[in-house]
Coordinates of N, CA, C and O in Angstrom, one line a residue:
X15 N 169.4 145.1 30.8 CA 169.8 143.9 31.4 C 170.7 144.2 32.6 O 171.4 145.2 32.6
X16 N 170.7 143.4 33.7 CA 171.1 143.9 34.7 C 172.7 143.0 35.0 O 173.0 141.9 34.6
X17 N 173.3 144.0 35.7 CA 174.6 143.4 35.6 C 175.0 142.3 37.0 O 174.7 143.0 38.0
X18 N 175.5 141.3 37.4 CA 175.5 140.7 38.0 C 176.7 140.8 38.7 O 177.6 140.4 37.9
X19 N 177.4 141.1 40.0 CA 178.9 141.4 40.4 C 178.9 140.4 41.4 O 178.0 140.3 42.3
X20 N 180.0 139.5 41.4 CA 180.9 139.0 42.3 C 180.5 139.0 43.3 O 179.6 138.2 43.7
X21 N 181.2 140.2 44.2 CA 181.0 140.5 45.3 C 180.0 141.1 45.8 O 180.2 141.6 47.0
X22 N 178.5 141.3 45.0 CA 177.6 141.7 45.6 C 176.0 140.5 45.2 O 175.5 140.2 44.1
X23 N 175.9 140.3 46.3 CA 174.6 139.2 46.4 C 173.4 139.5 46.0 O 173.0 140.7 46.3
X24 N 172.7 138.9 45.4 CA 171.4 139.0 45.2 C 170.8 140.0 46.3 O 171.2 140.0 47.5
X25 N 169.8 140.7 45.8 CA 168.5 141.2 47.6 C 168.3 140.1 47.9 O 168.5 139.3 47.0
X26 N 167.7 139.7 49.3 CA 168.0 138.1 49.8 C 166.3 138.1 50.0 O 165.7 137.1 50.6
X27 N 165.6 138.9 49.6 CA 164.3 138.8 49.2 C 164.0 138.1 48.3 O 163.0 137.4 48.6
X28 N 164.6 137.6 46.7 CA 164.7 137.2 46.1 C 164.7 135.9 45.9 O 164.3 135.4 44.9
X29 N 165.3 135.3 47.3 CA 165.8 133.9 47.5 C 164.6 133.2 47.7 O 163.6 133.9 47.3
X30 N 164.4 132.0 48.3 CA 163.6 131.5 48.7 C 163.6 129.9 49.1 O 164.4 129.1 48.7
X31 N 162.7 129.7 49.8 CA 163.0 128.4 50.6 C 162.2 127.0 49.4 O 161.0 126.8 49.2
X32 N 163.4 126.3 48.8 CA 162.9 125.5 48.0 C 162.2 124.1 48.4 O 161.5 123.6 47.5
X33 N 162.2 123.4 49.3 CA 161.6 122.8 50.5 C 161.6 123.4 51.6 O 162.2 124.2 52.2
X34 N 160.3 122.4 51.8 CA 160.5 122.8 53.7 C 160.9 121.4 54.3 O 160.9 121.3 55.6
X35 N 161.1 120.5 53.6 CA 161.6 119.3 54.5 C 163.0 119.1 53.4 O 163.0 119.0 52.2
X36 N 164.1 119.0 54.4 CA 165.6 118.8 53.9 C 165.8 117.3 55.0 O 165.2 116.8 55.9
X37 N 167.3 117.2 54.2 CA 168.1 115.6 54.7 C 169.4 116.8 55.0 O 170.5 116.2 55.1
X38 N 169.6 118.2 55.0 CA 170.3 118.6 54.8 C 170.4 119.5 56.2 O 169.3 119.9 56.7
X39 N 171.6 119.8 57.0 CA 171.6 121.0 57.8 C 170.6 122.4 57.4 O 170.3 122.9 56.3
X40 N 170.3 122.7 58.7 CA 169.4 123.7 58.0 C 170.1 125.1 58.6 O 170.5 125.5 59.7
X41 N 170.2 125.7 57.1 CA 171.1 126.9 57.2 C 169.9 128.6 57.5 O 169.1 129.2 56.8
X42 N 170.3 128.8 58.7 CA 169.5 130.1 59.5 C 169.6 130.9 58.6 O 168.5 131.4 58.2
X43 N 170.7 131.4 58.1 CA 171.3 133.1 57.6 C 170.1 132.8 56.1 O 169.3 133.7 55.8
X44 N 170.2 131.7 55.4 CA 169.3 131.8 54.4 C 167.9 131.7 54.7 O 167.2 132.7 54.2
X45 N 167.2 130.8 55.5 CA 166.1 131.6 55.9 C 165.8 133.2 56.0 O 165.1 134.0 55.4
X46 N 166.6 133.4 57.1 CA 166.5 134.7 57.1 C 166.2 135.8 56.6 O 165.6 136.8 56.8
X47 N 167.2 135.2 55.3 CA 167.3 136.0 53.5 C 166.0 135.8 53.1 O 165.8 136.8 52.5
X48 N 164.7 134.8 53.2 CA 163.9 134.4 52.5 C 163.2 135.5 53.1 O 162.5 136.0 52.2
X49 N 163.1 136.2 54.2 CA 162.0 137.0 54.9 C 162.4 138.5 54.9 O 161.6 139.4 55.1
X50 N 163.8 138.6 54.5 CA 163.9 140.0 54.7 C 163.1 140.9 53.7 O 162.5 140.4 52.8
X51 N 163.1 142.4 54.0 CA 162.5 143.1 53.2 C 162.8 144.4 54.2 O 162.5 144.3 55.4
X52 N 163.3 145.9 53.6 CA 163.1 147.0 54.3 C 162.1 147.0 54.9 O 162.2 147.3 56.1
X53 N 160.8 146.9 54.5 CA 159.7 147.0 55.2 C 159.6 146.3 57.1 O 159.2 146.6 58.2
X54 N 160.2 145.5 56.6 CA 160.0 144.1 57.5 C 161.3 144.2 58.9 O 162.4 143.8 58.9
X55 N 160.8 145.0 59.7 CA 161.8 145.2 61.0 C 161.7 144.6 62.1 O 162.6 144.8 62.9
X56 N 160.5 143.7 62.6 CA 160.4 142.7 63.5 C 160.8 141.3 62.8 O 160.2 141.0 61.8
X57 N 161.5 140.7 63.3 CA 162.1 139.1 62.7 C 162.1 138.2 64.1 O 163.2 138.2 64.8
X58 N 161.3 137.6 64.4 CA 161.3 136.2 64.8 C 161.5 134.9 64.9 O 160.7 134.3 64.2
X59 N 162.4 134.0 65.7 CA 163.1 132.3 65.2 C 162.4 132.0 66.2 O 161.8 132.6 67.0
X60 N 162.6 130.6 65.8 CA 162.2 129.2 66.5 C 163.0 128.2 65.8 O 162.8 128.0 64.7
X61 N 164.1 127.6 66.6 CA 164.9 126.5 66.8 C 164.7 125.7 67.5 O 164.7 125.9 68.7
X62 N 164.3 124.3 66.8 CA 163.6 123.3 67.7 C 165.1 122.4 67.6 O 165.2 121.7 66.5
X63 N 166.3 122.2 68.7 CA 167.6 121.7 68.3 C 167.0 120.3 68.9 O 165.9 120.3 69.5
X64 N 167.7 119.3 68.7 CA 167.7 117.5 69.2 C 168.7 118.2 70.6 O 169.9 118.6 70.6
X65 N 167.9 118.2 71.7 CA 168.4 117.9 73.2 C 169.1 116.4 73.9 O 168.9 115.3 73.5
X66 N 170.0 116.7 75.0 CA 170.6 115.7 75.4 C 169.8 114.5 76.4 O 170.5 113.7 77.0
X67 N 168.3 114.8 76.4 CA 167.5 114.1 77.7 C 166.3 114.4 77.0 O 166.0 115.2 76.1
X68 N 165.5 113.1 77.7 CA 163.6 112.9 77.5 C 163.6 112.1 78.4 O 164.2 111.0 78.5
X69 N 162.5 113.2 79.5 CA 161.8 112.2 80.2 C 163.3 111.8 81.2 O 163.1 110.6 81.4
X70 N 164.0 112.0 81.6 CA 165.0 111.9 82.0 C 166.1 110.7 82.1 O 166.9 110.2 82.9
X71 N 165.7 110.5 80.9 CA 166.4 109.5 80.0 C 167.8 109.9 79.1 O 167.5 110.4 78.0
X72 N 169.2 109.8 79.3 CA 169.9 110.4 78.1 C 169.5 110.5 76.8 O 168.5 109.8 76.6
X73 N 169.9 111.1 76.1 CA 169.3 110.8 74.4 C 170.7 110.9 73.8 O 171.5 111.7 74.3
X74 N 171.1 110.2 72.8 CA 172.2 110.0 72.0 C 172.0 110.6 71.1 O 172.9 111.5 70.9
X75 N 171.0 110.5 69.9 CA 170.5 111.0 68.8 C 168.7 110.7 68.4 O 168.0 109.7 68.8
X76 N 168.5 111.4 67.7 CA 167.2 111.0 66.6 C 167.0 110.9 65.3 O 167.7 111.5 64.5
X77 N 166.3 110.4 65.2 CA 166.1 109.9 63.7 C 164.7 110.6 63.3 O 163.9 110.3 64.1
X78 N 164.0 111.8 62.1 CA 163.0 111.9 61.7 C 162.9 111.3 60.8 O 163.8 110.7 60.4
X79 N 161.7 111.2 60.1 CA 161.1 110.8 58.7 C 159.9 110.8 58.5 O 159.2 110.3 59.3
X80 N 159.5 111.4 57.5 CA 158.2 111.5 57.0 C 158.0 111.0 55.2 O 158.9 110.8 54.4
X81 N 156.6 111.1 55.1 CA 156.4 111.0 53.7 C 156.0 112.5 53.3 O 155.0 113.2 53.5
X82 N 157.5 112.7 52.6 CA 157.9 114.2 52.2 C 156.9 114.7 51.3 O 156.8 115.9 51.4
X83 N 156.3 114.3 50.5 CA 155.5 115.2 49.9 C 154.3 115.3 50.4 O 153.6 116.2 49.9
X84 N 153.9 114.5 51.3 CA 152.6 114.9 52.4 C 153.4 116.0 53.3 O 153.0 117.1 53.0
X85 N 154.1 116.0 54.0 CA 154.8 116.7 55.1 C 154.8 118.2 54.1 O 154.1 119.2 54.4
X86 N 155.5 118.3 53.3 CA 155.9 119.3 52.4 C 154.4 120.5 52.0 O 154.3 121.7 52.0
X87 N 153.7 119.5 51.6 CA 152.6 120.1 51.2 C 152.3 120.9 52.3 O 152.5 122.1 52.1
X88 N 151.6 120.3 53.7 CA 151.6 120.5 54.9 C 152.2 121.8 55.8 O 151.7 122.7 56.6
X89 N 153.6 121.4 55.2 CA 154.0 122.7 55.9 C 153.9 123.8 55.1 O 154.4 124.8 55.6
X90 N 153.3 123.9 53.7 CA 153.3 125.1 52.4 C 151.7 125.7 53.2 O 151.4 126.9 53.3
X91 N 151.1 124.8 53.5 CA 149.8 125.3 54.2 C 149.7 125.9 55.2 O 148.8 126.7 55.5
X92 N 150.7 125.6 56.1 CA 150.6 126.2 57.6 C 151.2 128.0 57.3 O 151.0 128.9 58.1
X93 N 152.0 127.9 56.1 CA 153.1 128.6 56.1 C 152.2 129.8 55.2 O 152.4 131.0 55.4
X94 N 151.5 129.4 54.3 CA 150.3 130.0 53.5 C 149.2 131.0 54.6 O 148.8 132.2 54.6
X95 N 148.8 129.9 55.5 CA 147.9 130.3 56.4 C 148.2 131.6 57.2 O 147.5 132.6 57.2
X96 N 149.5 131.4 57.8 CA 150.5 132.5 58.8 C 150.3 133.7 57.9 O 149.5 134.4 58.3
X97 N 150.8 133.9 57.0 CA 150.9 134.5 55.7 C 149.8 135.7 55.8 O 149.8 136.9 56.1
X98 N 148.8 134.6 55.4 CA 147.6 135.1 55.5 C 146.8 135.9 56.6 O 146.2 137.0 56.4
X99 N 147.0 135.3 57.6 CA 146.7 135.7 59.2 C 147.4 137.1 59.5 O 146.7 138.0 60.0
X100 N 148.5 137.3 59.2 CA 149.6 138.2 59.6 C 150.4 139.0 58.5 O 151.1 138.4 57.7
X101 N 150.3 139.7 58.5 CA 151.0 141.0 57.3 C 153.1 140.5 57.7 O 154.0 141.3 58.0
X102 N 153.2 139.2 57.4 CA 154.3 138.9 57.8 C 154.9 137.9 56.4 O 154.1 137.2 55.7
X103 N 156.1 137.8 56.2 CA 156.4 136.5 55.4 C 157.2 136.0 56.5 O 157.7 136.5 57.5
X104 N 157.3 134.0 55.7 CA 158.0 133.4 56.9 C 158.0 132.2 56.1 O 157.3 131.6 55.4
X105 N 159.5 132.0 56.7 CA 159.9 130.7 56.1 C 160.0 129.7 57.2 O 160.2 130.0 58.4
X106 N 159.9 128.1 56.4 CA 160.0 127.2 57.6 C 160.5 125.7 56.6 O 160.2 125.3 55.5
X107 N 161.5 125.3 57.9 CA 162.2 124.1 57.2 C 162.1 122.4 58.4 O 161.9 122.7 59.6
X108 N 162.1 121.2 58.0 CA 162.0 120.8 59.0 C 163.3 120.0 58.4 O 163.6 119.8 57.2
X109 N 163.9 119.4 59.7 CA 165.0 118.3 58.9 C 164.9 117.1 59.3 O 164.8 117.0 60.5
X110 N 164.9 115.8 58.5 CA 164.6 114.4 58.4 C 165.8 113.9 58.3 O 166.8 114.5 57.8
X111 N 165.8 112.5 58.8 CA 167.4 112.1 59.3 C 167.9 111.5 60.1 O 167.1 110.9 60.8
X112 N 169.1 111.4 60.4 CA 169.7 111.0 61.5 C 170.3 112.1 61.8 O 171.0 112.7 61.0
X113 N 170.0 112.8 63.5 CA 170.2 113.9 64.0 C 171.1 113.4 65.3 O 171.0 112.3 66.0
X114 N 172.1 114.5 65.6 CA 172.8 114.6 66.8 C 172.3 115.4 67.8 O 171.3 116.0 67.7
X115 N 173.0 115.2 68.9 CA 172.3 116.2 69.9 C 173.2 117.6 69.8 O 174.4 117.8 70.1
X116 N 172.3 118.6 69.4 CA 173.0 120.1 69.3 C 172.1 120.2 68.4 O 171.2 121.0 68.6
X117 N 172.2 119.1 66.8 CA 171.5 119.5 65.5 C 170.3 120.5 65.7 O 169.6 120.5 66.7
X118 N 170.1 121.2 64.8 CA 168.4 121.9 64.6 C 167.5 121.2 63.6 O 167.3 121.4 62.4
X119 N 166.8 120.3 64.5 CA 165.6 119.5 63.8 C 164.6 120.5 62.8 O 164.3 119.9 61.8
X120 N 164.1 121.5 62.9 CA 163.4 122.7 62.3 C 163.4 123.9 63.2 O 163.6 124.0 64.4
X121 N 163.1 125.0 61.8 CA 163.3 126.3 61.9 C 162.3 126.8 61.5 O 161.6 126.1 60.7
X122 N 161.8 128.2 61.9 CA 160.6 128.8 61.5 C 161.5 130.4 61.5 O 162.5 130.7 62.3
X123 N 160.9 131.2 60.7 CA 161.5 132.3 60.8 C 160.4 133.4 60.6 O 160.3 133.4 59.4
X124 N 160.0 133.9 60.9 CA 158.8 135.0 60.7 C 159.2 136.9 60.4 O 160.0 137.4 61.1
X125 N 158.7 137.3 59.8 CA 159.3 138.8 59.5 C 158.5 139.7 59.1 O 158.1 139.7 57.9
X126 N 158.1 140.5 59.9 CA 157.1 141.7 59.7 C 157.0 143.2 59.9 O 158.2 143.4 60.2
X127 N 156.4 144.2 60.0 CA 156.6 145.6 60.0 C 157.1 145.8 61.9 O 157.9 146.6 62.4
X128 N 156.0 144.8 62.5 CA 156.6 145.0 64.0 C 156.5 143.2 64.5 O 156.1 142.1 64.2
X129 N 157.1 143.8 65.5 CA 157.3 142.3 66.5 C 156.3 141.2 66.7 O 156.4 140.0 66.5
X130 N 155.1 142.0 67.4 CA 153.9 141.3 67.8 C 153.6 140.9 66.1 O 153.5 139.7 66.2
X131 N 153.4 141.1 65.1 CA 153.3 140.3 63.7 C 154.1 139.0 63.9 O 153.7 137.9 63.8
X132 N 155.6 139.3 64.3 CA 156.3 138.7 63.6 C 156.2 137.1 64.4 O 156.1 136.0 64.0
X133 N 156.3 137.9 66.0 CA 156.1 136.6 67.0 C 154.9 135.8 66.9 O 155.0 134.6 67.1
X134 N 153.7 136.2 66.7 CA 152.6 135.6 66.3 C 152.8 134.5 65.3 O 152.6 133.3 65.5
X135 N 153.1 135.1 64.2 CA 153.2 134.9 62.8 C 154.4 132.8 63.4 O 154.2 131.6 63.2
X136 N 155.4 133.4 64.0 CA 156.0 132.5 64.5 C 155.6 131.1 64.9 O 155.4 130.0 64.4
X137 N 155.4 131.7 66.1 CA 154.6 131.0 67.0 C 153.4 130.0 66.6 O 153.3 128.8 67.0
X138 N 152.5 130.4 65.8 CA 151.3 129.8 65.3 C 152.0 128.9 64.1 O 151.4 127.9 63.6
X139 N 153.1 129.2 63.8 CA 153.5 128.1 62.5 C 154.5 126.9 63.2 O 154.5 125.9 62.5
X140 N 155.2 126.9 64.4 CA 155.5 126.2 64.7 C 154.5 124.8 65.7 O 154.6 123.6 66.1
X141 N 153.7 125.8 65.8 CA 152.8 124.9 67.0 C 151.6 123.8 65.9 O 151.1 122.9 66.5
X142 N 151.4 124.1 64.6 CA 151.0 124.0 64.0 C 151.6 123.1 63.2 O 150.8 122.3 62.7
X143 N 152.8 123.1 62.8 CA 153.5 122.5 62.6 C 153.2 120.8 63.5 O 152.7 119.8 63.1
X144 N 153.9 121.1 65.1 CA 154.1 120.0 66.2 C 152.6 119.6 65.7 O 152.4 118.5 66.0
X145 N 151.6 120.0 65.1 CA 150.1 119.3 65.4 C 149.9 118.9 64.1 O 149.2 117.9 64.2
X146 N 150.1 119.2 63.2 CA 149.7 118.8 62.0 C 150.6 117.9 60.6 O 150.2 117.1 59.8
X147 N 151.7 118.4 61.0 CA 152.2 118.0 59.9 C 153.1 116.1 60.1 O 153.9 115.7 61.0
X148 N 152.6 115.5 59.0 CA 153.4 114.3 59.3 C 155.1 113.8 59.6 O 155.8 113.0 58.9
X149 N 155.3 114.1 60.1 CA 156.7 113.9 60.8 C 157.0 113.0 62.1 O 156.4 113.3 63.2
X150 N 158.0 111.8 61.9 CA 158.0 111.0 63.0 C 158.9 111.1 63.5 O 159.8 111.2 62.7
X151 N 159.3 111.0 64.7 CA 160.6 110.9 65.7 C 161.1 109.7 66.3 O 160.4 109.0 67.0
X152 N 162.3 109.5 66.1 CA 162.6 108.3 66.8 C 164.1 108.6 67.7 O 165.2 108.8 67.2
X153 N 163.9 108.4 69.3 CA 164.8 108.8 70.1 C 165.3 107.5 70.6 O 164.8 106.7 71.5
X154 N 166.7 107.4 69.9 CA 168.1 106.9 70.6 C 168.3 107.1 72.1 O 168.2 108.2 72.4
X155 N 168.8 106.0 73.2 CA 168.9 106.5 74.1 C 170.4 105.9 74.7 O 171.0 105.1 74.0
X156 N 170.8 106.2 75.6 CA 172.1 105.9 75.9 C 172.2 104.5 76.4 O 173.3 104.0 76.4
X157 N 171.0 103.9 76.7 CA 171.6 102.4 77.3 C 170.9 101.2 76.3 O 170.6 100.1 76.5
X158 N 170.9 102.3 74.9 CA 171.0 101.3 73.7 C 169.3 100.8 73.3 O 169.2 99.8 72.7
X159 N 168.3 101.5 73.7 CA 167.0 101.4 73.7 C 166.3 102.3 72.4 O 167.0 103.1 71.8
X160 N 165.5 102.3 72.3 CA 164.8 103.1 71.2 C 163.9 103.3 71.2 O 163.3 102.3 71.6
X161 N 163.1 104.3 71.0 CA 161.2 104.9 70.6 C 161.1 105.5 69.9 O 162.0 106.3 69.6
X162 N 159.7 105.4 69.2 CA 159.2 106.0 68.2 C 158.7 107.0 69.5 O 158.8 106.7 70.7
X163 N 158.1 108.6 68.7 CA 157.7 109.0 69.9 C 156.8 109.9 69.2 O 157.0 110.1 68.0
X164 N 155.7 110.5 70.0 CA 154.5 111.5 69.0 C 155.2 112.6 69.4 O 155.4 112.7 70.6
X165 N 155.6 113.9 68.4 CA 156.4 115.6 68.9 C 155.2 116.3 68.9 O 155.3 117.5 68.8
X166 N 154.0 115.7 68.9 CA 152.5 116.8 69.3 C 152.3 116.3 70.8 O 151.8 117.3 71.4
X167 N 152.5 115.2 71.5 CA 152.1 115.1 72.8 C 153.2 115.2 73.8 O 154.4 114.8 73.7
X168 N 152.6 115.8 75.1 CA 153.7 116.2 76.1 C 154.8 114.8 76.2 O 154.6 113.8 75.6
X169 N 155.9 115.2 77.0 CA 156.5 114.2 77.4 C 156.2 112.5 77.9 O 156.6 111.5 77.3
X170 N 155.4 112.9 79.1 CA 154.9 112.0 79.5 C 154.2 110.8 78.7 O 154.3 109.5 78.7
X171 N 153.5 111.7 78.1 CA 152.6 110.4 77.3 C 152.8 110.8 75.7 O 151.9 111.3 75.0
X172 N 154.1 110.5 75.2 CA 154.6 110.9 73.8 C 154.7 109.4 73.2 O 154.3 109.1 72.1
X173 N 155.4 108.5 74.2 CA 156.0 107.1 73.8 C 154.8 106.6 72.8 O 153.7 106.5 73.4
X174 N 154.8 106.2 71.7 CA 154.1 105.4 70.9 C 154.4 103.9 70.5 O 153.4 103.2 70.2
X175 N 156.1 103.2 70.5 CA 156.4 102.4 70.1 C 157.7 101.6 70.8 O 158.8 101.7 70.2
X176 N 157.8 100.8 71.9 CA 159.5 101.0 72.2 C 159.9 99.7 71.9 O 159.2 98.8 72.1
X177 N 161.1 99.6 71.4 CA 161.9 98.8 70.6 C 163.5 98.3 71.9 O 164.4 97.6 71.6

């Protein structure tokens, strides 16, 4: 039976990402833990934070939301797929809510034997993410206006709804 101490943590291999869609701040260092592994020396982020401007419009805050267990499923698949593609593990969280500007709306974290794994492995889960997964955006703006907006299409032509 193994003994458990205080002051010494689990291997953070161990851990693991229990959703990928939270109402919750999304904590980096535990991702992180979800991907480590000796083996694994290239590690990879993507921080997608709520910015101060769209389209050159102030932004005050955003609002996401989805129907979490479609979204959830969604991102277990993109995240499966990477997996699969790339000799890499990788965790990914997105956060639903009412967001500030600074917040980190989602995170992707990728971890593999080398870099080019790890950035691939990345990269392909976040973009994949912006394309696939159901998640909606709604940007607050400073002179008290609101939109729904699509996070798969450029700036320009993102507006879907304005209020």
């Amino acid at each position: 039976m193994a003994t458990s101490w205080p002051s010494c943590p689990p291997w953070p291999a161990a851990r693991s990402v229990t959703t990928h869609i939270t109402h919750h701040p999304i904590d980096l260092d535990h991702l992180l833990g979800v991907v480590a592994a000796p083996s694994r020396g290239g590690v990879a982020c993507f921080l997608g934070r709520v910015r101060d401007h769209q389209d050159n419009r102030p932004v005050e805050r955003l609002e996401y939301s989805a129907y979490e267990p479609m979204a959830g499923a969604e991102c277990a698949r993109i995240v499966a797929e990477a997996e699969e593609r790339w000799p890499a593990a990788v965790a990914l969280q997105h956060r639903v809510g009412l967001l500030a500007v600074g917040d980190t709306a989602v995170a992707v974290v990728a971890a593999a034997a080398h870099r080019e794994q790890a950035f691939a492995a990345c990269r392909y889960v976040i973009e994949e993410v912006k394309r696939r997964v159901p998640v909606w955006k709604k940007e607050f703006y400073a002179d008290g206006t609101a939109e729904w907006v699509n996070p798969a299409l450029s700036s320009t032509s993102a507006t879907l709804v304005t209020q």
